[in-house]
mmCIF file of C-alpha atoms in Angstrom:
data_model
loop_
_atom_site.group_PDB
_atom_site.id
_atom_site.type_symbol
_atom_site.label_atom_id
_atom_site.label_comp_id
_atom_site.label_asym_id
_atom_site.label_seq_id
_atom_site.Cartn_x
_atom_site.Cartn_y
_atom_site.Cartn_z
ATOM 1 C CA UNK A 1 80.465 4.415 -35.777
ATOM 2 C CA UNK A 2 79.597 1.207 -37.827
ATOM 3 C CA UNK A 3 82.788 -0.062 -37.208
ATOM 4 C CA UNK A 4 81.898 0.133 -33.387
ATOM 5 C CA UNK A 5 78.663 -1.404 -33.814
ATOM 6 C CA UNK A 6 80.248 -4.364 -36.269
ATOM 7 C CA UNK A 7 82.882 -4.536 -33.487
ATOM 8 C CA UNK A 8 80.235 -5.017 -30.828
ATOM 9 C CA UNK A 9 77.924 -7.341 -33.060
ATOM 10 C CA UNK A 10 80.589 -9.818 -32.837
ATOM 11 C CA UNK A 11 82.089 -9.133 -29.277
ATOM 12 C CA UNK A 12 78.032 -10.617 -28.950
ATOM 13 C CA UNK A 13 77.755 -13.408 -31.108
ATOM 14 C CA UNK A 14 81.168 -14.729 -29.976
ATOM 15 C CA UNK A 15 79.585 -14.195 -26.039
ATOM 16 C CA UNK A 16 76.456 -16.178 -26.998
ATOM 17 C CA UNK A 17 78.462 -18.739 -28.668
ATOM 18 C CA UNK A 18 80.757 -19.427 -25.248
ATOM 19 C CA UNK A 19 76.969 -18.888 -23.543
ATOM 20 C CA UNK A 20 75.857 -21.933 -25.478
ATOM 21 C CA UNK A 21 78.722 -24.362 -25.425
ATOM 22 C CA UNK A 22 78.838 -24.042 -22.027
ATOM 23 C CA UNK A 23 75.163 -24.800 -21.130
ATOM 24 C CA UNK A 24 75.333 -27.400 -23.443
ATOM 25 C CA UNK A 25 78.422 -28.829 -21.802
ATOM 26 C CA UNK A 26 78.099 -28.419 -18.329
ATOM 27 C CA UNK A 27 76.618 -30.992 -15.829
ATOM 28 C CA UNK A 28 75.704 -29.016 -13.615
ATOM 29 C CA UNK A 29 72.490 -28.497 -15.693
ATOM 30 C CA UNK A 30 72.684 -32.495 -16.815
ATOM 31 C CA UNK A 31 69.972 -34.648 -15.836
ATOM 32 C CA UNK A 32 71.274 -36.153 -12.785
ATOM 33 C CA UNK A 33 72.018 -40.150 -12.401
ATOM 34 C CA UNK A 34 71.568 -41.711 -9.199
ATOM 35 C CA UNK A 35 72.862 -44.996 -10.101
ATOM 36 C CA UNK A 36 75.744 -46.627 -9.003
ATOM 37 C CA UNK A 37 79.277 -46.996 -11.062
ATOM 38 C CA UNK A 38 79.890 -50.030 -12.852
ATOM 39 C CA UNK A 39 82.723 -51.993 -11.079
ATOM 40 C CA UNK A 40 85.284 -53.664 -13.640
ATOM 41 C CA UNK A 41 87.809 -56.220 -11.457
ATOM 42 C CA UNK A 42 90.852 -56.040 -13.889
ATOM 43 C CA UNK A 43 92.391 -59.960 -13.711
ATOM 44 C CA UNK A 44 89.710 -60.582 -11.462
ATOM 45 C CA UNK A 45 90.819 -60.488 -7.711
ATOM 46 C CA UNK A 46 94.438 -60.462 -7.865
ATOM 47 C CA UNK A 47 97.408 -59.853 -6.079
ATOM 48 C CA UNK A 48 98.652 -56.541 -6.472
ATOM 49 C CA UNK A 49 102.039 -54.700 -7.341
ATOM 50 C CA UNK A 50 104.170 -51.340 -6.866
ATOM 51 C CA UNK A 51 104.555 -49.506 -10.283
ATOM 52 C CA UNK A 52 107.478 -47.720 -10.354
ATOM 53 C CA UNK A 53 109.643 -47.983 -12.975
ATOM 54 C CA UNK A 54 107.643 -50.944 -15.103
ATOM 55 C CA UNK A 55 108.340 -51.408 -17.972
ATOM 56 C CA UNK A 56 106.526 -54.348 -20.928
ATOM 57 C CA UNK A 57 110.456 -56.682 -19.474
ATOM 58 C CA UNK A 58 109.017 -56.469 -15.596
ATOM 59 C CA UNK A 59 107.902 -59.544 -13.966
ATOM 60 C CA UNK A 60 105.192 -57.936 -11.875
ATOM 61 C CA UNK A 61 105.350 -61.397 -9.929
ATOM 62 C CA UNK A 62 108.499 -60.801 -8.056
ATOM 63 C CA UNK A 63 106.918 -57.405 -6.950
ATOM 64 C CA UNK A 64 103.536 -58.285 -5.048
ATOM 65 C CA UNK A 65 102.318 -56.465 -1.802
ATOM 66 C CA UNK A 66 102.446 -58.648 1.462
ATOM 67 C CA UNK A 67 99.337 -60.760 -0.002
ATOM 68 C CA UNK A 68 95.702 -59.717 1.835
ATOM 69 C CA UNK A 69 94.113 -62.829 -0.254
ATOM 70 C CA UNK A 70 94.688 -66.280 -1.785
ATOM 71 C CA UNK A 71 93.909 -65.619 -4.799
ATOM 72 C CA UNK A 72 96.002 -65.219 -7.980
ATOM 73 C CA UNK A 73 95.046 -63.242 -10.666
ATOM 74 C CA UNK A 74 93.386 -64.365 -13.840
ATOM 75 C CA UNK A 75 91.860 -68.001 -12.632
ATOM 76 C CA UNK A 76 88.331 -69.351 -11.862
ATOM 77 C CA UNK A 77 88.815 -68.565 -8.208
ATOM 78 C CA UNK A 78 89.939 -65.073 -8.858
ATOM 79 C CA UNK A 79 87.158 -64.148 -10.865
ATOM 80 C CA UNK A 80 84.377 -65.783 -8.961
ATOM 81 C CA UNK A 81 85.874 -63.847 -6.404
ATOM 82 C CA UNK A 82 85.611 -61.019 -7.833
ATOM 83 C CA UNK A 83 81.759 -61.311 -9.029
ATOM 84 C CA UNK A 84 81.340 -62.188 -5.335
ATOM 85 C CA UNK A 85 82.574 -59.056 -4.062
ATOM 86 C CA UNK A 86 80.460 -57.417 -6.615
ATOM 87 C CA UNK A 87 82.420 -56.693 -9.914
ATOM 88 C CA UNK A 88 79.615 -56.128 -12.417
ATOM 89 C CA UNK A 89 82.811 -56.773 -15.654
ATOM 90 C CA UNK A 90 85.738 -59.260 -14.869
ATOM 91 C CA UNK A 91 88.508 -58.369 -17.119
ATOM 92 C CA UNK A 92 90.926 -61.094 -18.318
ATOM 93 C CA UNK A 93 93.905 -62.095 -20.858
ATOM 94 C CA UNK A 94 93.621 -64.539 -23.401
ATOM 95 C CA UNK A 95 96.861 -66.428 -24.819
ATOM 96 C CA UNK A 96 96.535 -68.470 -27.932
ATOM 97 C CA UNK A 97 98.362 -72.263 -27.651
ATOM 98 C CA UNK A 98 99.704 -74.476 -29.823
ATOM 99 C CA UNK A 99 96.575 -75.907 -30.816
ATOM 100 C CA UNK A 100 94.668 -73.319 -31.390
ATOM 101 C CA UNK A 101 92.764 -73.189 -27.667
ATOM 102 C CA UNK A 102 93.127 -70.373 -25.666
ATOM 103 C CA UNK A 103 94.236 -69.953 -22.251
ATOM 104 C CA UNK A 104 93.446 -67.256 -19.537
ATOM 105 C CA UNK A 105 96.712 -66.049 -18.840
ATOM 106 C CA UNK A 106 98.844 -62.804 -18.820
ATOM 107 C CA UNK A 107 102.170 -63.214 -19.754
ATOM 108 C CA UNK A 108 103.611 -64.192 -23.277
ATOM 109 C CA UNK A 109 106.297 -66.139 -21.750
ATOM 110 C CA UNK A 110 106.153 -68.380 -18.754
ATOM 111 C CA UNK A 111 109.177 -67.944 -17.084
ATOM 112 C CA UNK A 112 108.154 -65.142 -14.772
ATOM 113 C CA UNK A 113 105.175 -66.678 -13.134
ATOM 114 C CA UNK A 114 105.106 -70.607 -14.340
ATOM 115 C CA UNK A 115 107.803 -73.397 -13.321
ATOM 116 C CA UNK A 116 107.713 -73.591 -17.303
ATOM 117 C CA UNK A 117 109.805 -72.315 -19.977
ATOM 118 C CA UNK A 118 109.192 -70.300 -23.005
ATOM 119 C CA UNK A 119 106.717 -68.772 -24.853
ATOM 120 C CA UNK A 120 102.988 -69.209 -23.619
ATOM 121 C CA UNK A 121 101.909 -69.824 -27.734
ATOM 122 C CA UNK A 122 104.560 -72.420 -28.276
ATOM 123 C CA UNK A 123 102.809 -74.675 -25.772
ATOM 124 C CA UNK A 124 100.036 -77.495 -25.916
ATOM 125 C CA UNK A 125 96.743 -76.746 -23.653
ATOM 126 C CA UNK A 126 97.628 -80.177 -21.709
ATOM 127 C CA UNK A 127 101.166 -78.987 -21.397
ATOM 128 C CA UNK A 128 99.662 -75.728 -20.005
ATOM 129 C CA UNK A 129 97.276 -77.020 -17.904
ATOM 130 C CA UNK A 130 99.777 -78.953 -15.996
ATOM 131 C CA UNK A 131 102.008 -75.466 -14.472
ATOM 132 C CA UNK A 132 102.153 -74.453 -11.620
ATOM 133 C CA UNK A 133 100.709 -70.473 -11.807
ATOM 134 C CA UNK A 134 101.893 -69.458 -8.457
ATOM 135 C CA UNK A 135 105.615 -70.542 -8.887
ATOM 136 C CA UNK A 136 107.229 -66.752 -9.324
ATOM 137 C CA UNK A 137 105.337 -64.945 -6.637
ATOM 138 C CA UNK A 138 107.479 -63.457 -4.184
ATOM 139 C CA UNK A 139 106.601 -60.432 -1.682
ATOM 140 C CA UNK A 140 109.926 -60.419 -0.145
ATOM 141 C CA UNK A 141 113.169 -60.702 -3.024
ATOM 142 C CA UNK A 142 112.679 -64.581 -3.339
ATOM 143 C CA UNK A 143 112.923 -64.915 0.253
ATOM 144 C CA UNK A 144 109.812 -66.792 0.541
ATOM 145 C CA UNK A 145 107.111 -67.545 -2.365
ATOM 146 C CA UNK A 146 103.562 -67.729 -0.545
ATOM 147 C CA UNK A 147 101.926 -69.393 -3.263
ATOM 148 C CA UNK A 148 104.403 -71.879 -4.757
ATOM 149 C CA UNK A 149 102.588 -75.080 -5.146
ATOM 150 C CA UNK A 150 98.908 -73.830 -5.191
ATOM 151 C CA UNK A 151 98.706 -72.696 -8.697
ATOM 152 C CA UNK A 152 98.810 -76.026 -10.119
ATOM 153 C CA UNK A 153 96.639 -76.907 -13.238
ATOM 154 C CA UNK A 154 94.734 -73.495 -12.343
ATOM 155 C CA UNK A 155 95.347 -72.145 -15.694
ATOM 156 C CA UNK A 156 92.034 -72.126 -17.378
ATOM 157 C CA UNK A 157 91.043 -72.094 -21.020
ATOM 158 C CA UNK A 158 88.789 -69.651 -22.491
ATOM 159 C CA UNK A 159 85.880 -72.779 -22.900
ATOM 160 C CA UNK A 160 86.192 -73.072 -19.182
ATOM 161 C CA UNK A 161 85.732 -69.045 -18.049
ATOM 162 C CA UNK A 162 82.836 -69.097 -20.369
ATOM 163 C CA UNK A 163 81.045 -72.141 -18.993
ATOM 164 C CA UNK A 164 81.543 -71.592 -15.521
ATOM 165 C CA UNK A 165 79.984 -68.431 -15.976
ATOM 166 C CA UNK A 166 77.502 -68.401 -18.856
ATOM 167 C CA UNK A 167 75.770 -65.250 -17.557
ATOM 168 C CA UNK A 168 78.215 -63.084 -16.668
ATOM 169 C CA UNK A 169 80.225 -60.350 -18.451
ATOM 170 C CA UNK A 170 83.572 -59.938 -19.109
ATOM 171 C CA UNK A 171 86.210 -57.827 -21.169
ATOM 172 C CA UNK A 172 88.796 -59.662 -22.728
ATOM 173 C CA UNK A 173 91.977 -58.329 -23.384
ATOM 174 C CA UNK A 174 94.241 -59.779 -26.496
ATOM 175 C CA UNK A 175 97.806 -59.376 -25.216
ATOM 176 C CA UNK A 176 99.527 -59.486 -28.833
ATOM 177 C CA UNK A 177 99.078 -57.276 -31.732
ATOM 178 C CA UNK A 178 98.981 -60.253 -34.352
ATOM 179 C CA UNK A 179 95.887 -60.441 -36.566
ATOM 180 C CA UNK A 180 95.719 -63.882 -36.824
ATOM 181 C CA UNK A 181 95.013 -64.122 -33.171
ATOM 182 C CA UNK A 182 92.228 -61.452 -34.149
ATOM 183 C CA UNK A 183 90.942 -63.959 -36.601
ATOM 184 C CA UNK A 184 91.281 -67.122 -34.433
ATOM 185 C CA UNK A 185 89.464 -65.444 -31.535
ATOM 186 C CA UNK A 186 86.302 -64.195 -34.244
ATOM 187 C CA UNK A 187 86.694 -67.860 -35.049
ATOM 188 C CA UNK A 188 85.949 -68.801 -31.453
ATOM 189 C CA UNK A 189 83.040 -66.381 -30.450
ATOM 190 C CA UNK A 190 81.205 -66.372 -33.640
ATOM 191 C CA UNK A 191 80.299 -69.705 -32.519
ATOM 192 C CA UNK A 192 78.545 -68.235 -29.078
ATOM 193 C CA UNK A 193 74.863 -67.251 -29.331
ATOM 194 C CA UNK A 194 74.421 -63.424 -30.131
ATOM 195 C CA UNK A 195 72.484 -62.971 -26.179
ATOM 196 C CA UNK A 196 76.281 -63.972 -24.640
ATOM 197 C CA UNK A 197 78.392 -61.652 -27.133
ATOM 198 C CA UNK A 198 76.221 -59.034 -25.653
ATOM 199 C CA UNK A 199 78.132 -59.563 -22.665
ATOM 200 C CA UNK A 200 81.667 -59.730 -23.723
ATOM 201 C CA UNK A 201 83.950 -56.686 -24.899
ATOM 202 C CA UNK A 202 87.250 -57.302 -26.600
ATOM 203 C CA UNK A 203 90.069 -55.299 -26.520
ATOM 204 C CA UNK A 204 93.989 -55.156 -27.492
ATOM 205 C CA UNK A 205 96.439 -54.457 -30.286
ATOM 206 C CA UNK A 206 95.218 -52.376 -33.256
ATOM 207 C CA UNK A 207 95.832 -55.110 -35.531
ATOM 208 C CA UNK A 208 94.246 -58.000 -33.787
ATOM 209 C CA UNK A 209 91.129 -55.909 -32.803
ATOM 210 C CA UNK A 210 91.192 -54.666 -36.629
ATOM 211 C CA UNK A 211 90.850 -58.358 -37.888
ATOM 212 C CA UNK A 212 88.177 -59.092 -34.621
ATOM 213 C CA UNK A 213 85.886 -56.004 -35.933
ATOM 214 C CA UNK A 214 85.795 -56.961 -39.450
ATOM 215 C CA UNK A 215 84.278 -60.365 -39.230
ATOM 216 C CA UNK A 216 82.075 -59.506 -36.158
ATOM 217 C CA UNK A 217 81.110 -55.605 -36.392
ATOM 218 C CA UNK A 218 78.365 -56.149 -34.011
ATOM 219 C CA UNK A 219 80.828 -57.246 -30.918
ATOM 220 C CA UNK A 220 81.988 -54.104 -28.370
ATOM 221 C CA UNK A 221 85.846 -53.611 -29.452
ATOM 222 C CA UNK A 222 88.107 -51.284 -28.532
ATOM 223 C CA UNK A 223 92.175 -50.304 -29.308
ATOM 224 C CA UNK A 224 94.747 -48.021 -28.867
ATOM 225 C CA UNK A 225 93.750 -47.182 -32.463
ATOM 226 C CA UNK A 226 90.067 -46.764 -31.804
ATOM 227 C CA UNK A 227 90.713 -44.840 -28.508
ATOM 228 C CA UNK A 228 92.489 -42.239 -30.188
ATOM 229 C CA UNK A 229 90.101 -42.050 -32.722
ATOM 230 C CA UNK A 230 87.270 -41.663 -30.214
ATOM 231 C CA UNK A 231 88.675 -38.730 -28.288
ATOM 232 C CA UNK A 232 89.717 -36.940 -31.543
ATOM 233 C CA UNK A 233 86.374 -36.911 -32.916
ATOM 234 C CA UNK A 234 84.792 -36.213 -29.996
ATOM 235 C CA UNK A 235 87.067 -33.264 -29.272
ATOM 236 C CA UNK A 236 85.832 -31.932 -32.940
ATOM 237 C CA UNK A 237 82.260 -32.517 -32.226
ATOM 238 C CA UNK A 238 81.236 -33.142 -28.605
ATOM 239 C CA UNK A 239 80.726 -29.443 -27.967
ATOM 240 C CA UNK A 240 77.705 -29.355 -29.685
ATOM 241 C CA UNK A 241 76.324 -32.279 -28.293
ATOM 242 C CA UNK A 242 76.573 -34.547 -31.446
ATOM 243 C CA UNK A 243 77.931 -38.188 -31.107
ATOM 244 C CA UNK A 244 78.599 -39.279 -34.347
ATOM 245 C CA UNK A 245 77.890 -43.311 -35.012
ATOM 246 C CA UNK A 246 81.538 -43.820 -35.591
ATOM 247 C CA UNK A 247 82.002 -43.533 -31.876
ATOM 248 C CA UNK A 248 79.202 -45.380 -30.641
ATOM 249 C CA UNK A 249 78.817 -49.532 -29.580
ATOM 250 C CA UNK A 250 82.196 -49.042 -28.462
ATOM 251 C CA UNK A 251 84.133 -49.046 -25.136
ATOM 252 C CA UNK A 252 86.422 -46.241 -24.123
ATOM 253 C CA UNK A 253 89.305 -46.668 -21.380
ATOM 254 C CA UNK A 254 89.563 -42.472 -20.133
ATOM 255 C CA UNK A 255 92.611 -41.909 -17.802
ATOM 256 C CA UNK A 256 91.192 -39.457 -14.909
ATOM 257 C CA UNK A 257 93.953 -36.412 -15.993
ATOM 258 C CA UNK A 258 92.027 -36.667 -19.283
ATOM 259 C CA UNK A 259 88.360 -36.962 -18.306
ATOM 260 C CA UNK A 260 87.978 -33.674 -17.014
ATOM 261 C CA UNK A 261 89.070 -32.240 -21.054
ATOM 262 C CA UNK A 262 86.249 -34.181 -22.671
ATOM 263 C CA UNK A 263 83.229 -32.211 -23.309
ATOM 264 C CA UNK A 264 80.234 -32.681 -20.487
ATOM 265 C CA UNK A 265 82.556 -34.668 -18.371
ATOM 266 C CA UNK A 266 81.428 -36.349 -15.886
ATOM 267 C CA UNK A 267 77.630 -36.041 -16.082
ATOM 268 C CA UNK A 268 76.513 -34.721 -19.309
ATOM 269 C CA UNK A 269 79.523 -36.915 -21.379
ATOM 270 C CA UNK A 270 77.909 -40.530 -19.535
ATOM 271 C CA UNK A 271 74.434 -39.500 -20.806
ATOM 272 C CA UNK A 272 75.391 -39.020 -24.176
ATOM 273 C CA UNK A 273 77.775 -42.468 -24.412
ATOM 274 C CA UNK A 274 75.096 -44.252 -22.594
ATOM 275 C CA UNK A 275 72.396 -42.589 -25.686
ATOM 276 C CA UNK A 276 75.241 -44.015 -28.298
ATOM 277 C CA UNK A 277 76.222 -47.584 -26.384
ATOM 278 C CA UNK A 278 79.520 -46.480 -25.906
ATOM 279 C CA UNK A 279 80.576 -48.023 -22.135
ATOM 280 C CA UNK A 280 83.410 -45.408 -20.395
ATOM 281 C CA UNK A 281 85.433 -47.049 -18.039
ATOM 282 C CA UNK A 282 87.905 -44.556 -15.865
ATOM 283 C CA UNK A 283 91.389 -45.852 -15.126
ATOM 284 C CA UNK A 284 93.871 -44.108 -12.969
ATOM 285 C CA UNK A 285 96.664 -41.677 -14.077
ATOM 286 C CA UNK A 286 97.829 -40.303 -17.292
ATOM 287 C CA UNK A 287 96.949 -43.527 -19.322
ATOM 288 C CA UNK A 288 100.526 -44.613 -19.450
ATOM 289 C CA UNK A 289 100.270 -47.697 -16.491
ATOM 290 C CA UNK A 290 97.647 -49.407 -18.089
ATOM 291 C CA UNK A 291 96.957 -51.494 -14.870
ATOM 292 C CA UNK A 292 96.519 -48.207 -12.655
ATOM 293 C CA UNK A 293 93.120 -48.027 -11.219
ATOM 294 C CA UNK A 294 91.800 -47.120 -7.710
ATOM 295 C CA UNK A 295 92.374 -49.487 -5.560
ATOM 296 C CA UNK A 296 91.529 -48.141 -1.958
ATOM 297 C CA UNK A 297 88.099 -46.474 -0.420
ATOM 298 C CA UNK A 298 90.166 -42.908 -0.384
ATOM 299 C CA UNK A 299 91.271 -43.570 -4.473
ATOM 300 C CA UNK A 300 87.261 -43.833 -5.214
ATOM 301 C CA UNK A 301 86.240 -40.979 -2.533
ATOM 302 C CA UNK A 302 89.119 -38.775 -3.347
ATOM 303 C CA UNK A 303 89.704 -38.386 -7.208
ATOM 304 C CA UNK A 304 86.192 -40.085 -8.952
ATOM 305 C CA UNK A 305 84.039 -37.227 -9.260
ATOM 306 C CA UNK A 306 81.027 -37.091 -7.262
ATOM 307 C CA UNK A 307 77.969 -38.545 -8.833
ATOM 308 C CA UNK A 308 80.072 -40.608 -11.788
ATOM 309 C CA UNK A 309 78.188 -43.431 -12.835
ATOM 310 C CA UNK A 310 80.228 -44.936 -15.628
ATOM 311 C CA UNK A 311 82.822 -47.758 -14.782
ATOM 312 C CA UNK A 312 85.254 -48.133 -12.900
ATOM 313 C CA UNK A 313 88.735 -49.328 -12.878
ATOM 314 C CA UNK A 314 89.686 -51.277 -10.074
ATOM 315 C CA UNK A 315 92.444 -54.040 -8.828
ATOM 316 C CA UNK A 316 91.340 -54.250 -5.691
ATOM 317 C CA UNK A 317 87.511 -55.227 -6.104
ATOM 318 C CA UNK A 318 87.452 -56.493 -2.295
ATOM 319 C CA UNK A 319 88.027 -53.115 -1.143
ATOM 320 C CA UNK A 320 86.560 -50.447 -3.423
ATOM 321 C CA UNK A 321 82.784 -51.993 -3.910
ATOM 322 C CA UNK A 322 82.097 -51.629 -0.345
ATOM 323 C CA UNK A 323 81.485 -48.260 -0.719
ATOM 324 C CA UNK A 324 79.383 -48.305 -4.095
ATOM 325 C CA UNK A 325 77.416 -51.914 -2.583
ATOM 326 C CA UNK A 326 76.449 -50.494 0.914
ATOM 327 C CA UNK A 327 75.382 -46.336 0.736
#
C-alpha cells in the first residue's frame, strides 16, 4: 500500500515537472511580438549560386544564376543596395593585405573571381585596388562573362565600407582562422568610437575571434567555437528559463532543422536572447552550407515560423523584404 502511494507520489511530481517545463517553454503562452524580423543581406546584394556539391575548392563564380541585377557581391554598390532594399545588417568579408589594410573581399586567392593571381594577403592595397572583381563570373560554362570589365578598382577597403556608411550596421566575417588577423582587426576597431562598435558584429575562425574577444570583450563576437558552446549550455539550462551571462552580448547563427530543438523556440527563446543581448539570426538548412538562407517570398512564407521576429538570413535581399517592408 505505501509502495503504491510512493509509486503514485512520483508518477505526480514527475507529471508536474513535464507540466512546468512545458508552460515555461512554450510560446504559445509567450508574450507575443508584433515586430518585424531583422533582415541580414549576406555579401550585400549579390549574385547568387546553385549549391550542390560545394565544397571550401569551389569557385562559386563560375556557378551564378542567369544574373536578375548588376551588382556583385561584397562592394559599395552591393551593399548600398542592399540597405536600399531594406537590409537592417549587411554582412561582409574582410581580407588582410600586405600592408596591413584590409579589403572587403571573399576569397583567399584571386584566381577565381580577379584577373589576378595568388593569394589575396600576399598583395598590396594599390595592387588590389586595381582588379578587376567581375573577371570569373560566368552563368553559362565560360560561354559568356556578363560582368567582365565592370568590377574594376571596386574592391573596397574596410576604411572605405565604414565611411561611406558611418551609421549603419554590419557583421563582419574573418575568412581565416589565424589569430594574428584577430589581433590586427582589434587593432583596427579599437580605434572606432564605442557608439559605432555598437553596430558591428564580428565573426569567423575560433582562433581569430579568440584573439578579437580578448582585447575587446565588449564587441558582439561569435565562432564555430562559441556557437557550440551557446547551444550546449542552453540545452542544459534553457528549460528553466535561465540564460546564463556566458551566453549573452553574443550573436548566434541557428540553422532552421535546429531551431525548433532549442527551448521556447520561436517566441519564448527571442524574448529571452533579446533580455540577454544575444542577436539570433536563422539561416537555412542543417548548418552545413553556411551561405544557405531564404532567398524567395515562398522560403520566408513557407519554413520561418509565423510571428519570428529575430533575423533573418537572406541572399536575395531584393526579393525577401518585400514581404516584411509592405504588410
Amino acid at each position: 500500500m505505501i509502495m503504491n502511494l510512493l509509486k503514485r507520489k512520483r508518477l505526480w511530481l514527475a507529471l508536474l515537472l513535464l507540466a512546468i517545463v512545458y508552460i515555461t517553454n512554450s510560446s504559445l503562452l509567450a508574450k507575443p511580438r508584433d515586430e518585424a524580423p531583422l533582415l541580414l543581406a549576406h555579401r550585400g546584394l549579390a549574385q547568387t549560386f546553385h549549391m550542390e556539391g560545394i565544397t571550401d575548392e569551389t569557385c562559386t563564380a563560375e556557378r551564378i544564376y542567369e544574373p536578375e541585377h548588376p551588382y556583385l557581391e561584397n562592394t559599395l554598390a552591393s551593399m548600398d543596395a542592399a540597405f536600399r532594399e531594406g537590409a537592417d545588417i549587411v554582412e561582409f568579408d574582410v581580407q588582410p593585405t600586405k600592408d596591413r589594410n584590409f579589403v572587403v573581399f571573399h576569397d583567399w586567392t584571386l584566381d577565381c573571381r580577379t584577373n589576378g593571381k595568388g593569394v589575396t594577403r600576399e598583395h598590396t592595397t594599390a595592387e588590389l585596388k586595381v582588379l578587376d572583381i567581375g573577371y570569373g563570373y560566368t552563368a553559362d560554362g565560360g560561354a559568356t562573362y556578363p560582368f567582365r570589365g565592370k568590377g574594376i578598382g571596386m574592391m573596397p577597403t574596410l576604411d572605405e565600407v565604414m565611411s561611406t556608411f558611418p551609421d549603419r550596421q554590419f557583421l563582419i566575417h574573418v575568412k581565416s582562422n589565424d589569430p594574428a588577423e584577430g589581433v590586427q582587426l582589434a587593432e583596427y576597431l579599437q580605434a572606432l568610437p564605442a557608439q559605432r562598435l555598437e553596430q558591428l558584429t564580428v565573426y569567423g575562425g575560433d582562433e581569430p575571434i579568440a584573439a578579437l574577444s580578448k582585447q575587446m570583450p565588449q564587441l558582439r563576437t561569435m565562432s564555430k567555437a562559441s556557437l557550440i558552446k551557446f547551444v550546449l549550455t542552453y540545452t542544459a539550462v534553457g528549460w528553466t528559463g535561465y540564460v546564463p551571462a556566458s551566453i549573452g552580448h553574443t550573436q548566434v547563427h541557428i540553422p532552421e532543422k535546429i531551431a525548433p530543438w532549442l527551448w521556447g523556440w520561436p517566441t519564448r527563446f527571442i524574448n529571452r536572447m533579446e533580455d540577454a543581448d544575444t542577436r539570433v539570426i536563422l539561416v537555412g538548412g542543417d548548418g552545413r552550407e553556411a551561405s544557405s538562407g531564404f532567398d524567395t517570398p515562398e522560403d520566408a512564407a513557407q519554413r520561418i515560423p509565423h510571428g519570428y521576429t529575430g533575423g533573418i538570413w537572406t541572399n536575395r535581399i531584393d526579393l525577401v523584404a518585400p514581404m516584411y517592408l509592405n504588410r
